[in-house]
Coordinates of C-alpha atoms in Angstrom, one line a residue:
X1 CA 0.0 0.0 0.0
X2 CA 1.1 3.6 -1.0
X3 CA 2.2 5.3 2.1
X4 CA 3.3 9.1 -0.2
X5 CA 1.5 9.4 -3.6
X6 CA 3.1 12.3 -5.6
X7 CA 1.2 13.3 -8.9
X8 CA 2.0 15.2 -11.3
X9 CA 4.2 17.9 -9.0
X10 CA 5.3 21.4 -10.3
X11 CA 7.2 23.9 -8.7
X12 CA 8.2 27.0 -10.1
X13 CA 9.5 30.0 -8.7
X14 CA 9.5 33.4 -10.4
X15 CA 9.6 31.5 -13.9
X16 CA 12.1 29.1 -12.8
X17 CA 10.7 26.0 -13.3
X18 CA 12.2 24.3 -9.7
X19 CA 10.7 20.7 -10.8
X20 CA 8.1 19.4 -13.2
X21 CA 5.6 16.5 -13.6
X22 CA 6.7 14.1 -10.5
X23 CA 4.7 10.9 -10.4
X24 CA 5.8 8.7 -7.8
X25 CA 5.1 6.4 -5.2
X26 CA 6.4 5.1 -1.7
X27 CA 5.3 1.8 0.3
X28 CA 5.7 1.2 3.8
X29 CA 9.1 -0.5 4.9
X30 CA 11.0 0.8 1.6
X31 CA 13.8 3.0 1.6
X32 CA 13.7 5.1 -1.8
X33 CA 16.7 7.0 -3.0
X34 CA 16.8 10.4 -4.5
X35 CA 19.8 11.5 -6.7
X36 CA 20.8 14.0 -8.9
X37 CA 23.0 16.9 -9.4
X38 CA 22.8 20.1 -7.0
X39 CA 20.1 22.0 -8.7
X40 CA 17.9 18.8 -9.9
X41 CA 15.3 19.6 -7.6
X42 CA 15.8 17.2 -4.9
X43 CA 15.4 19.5 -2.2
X44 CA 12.4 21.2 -3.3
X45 CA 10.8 18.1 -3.8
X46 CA 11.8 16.8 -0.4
X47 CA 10.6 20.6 1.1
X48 CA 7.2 20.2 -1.1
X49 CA 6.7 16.3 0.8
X50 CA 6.8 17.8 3.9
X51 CA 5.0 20.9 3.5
X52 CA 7.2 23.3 3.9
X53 CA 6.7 24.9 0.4
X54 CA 3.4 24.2 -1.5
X55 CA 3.3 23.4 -5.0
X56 CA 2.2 25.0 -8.2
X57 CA 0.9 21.9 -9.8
X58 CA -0.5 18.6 -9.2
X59 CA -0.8 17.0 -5.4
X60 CA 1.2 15.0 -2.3
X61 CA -0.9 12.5 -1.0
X62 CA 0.3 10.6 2.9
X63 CA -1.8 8.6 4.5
X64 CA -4.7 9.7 2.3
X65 CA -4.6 12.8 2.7
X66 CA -3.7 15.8 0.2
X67 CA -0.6 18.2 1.6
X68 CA -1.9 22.0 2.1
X69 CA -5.1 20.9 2.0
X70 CA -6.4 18.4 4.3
X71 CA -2.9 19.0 6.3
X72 CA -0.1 21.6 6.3
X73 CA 2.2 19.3 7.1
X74 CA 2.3 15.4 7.5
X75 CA 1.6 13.9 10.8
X76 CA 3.8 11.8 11.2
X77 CA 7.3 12.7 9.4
X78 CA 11.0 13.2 10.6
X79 CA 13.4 15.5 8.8
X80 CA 16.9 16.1 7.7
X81 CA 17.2 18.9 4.8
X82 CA 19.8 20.6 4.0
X83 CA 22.6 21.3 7.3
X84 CA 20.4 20.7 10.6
X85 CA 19.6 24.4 12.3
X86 CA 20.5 24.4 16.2
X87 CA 20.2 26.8 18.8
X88 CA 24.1 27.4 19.6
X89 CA 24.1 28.0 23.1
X90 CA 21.7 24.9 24.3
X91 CA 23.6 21.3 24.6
X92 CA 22.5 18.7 22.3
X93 CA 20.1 17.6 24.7
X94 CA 18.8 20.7 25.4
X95 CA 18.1 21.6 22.2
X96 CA 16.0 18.1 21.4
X97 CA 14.3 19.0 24.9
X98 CA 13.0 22.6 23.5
X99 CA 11.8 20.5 20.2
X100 CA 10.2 18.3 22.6
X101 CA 8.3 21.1 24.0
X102 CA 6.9 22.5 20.9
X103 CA 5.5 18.7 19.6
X104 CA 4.5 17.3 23.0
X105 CA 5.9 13.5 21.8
X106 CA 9.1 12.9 23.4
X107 CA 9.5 13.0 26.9
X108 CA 13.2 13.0 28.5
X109 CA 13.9 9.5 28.4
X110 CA 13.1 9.7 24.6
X111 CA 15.6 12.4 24.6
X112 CA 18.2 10.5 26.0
X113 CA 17.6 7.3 24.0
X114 CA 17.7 8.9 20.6
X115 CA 21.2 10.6 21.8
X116 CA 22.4 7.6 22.5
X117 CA 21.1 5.9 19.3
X118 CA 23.8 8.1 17.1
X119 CA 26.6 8.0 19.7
X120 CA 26.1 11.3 21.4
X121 CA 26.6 11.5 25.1
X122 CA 22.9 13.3 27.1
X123 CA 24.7 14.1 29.7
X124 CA 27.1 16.5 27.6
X125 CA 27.0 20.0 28.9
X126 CA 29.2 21.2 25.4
X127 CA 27.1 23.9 23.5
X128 CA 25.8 22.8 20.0
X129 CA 28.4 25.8 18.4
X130 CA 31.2 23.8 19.6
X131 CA 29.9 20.3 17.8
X132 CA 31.9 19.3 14.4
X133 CA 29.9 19.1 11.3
X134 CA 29.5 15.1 11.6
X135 CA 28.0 15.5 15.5
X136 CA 26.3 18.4 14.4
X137 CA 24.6 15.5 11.9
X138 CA 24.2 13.0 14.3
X139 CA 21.8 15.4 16.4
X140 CA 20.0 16.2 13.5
X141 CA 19.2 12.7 12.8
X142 CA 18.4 12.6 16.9
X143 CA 16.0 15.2 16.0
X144 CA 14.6 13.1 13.3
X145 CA 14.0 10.1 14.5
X146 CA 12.8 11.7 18.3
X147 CA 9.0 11.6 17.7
X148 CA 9.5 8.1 16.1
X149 CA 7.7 9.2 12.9
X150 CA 6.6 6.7 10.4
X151 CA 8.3 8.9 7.3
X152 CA 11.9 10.3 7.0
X153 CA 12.9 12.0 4.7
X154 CA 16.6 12.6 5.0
X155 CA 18.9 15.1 2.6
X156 CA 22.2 14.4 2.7
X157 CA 22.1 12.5 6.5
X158 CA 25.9 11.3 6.0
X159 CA 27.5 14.2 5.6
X160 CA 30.2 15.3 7.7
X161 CA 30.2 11.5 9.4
X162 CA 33.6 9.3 9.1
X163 CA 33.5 5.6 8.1
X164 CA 32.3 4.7 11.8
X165 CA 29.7 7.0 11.6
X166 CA 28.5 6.0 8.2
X167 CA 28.1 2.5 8.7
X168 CA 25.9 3.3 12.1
X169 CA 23.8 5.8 10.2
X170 CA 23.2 2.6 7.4
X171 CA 22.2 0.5 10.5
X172 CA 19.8 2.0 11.9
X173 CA 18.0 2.6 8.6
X174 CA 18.0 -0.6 7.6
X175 CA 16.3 -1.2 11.0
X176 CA 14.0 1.4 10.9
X177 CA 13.2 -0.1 7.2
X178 CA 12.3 -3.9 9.2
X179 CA 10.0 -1.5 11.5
X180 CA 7.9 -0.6 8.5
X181 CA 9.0 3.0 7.8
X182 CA 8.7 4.7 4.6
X183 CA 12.3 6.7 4.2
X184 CA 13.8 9.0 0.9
X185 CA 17.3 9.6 0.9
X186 CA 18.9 12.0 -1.0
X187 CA 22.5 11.5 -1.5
X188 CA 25.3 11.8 -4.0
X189 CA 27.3 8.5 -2.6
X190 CA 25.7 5.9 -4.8
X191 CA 27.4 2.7 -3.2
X192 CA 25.2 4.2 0.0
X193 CA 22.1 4.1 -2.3
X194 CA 23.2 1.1 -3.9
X195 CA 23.7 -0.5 -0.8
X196 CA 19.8 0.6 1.2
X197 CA 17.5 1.5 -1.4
X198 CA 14.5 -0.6 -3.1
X199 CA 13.5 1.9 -5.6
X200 CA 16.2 4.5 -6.9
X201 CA 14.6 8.0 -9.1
X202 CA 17.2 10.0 -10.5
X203 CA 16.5 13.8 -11.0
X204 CA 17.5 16.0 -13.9
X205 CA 16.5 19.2 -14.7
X206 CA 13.5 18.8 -12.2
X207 CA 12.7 15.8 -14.1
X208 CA 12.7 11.8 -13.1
X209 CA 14.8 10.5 -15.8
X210 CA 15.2 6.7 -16.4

């Protein structure tokens, strides 16, 4: 069964067409890859599936119902686009915790466990502006995973991650793929899509191409 349904999608921006005629669809417990060059579209796409930028054309359908018009944004979704945004001054934990305020789904323990799902100590006191770029990932895929969503929809979740990192980061998709989840990955390392995906699109010009 069709957990996303994507017909027909357009965006365009000031006469830029940003992508064009997207027909797609994603099952539960499949992990779909998204690649392309910067500037395919990707990100749009993945912005437009979550319902942070509406379309011009054609519709997003979860769990039957239409994005930006029976919902704003998907009920049940985790997100990693583009480099994770963090309050500097607040510990990894306490920025999850002021996340966890605002969706009233994680509670402190669920804090703590995501943390410690992607290798980042809850008891750390060290501000967020001192976190490398691959820690500084990790959290965001915390922040993802915290409200144990049944979509993710993750841009580039590798990035800044060494070999270690990497192969934990494949792990725990592949089990979140056995839990049923329906995830898109966007990424320009193709033995990673190679390696987790069922179903591969590849963008041009705001185009699936074959």
């Amino acid at each position: 069964m069709a957990k996303i349904i994507i017909d027909k999608a357009g965006k365009i921006i000031k006469d830029s067409v940003i992508f064009k005629d997207i027909s797609i669809s994603c099952e539960e417990g499949k992990i779909y890859g998204l690649v392309g060059r910067n500037g395919a579209g990707k990100t749009m796409l993945m912005k437009s599936i979550c319902g942070l930028t509406s379309l011009t054309s054609g519709s997003i359908i979860i769990d039957n119902k239409r994005i930006g018009i029976d919902v704003e944004i998907p009920e049940s979704i985790g997100v990693i686009i583009e480099v994770p945004g963090f309050i500097p001054y607040f510990s990894g934990f306490e920025n999850l915790r002021y996340l966890a305020n605002l969706t009233k789904k994680a509670d402190s323990n669920r804090i703590r466990e995501v943390l410690k799902i992607v290798n980042l100590d809850p008891d750390s006191k060290k501000h967020v502006s001192k976190y490398s770029l691959g820690m500084r990932q990790r959290l965001g895929i915390a922040q993802a995973i915290m409200d144990n969503p049944d979509i993710l929809l993750l841009d580039e979740p590798m990035n800044g991650l060494d070999n270690d990192g990497v192969e934990e980061v494949k792990k725990l998709l592949k089990s979140f793929k056995q839990q049923g989840k329906t995830i898109i990955l966007a990424s320009h390392h193709m033995e990673d899509i190679d390696e987790l995906c069922d179903e591969v699109f590849k963008m041009d010009k705001g185009e699936i191409v074959k």
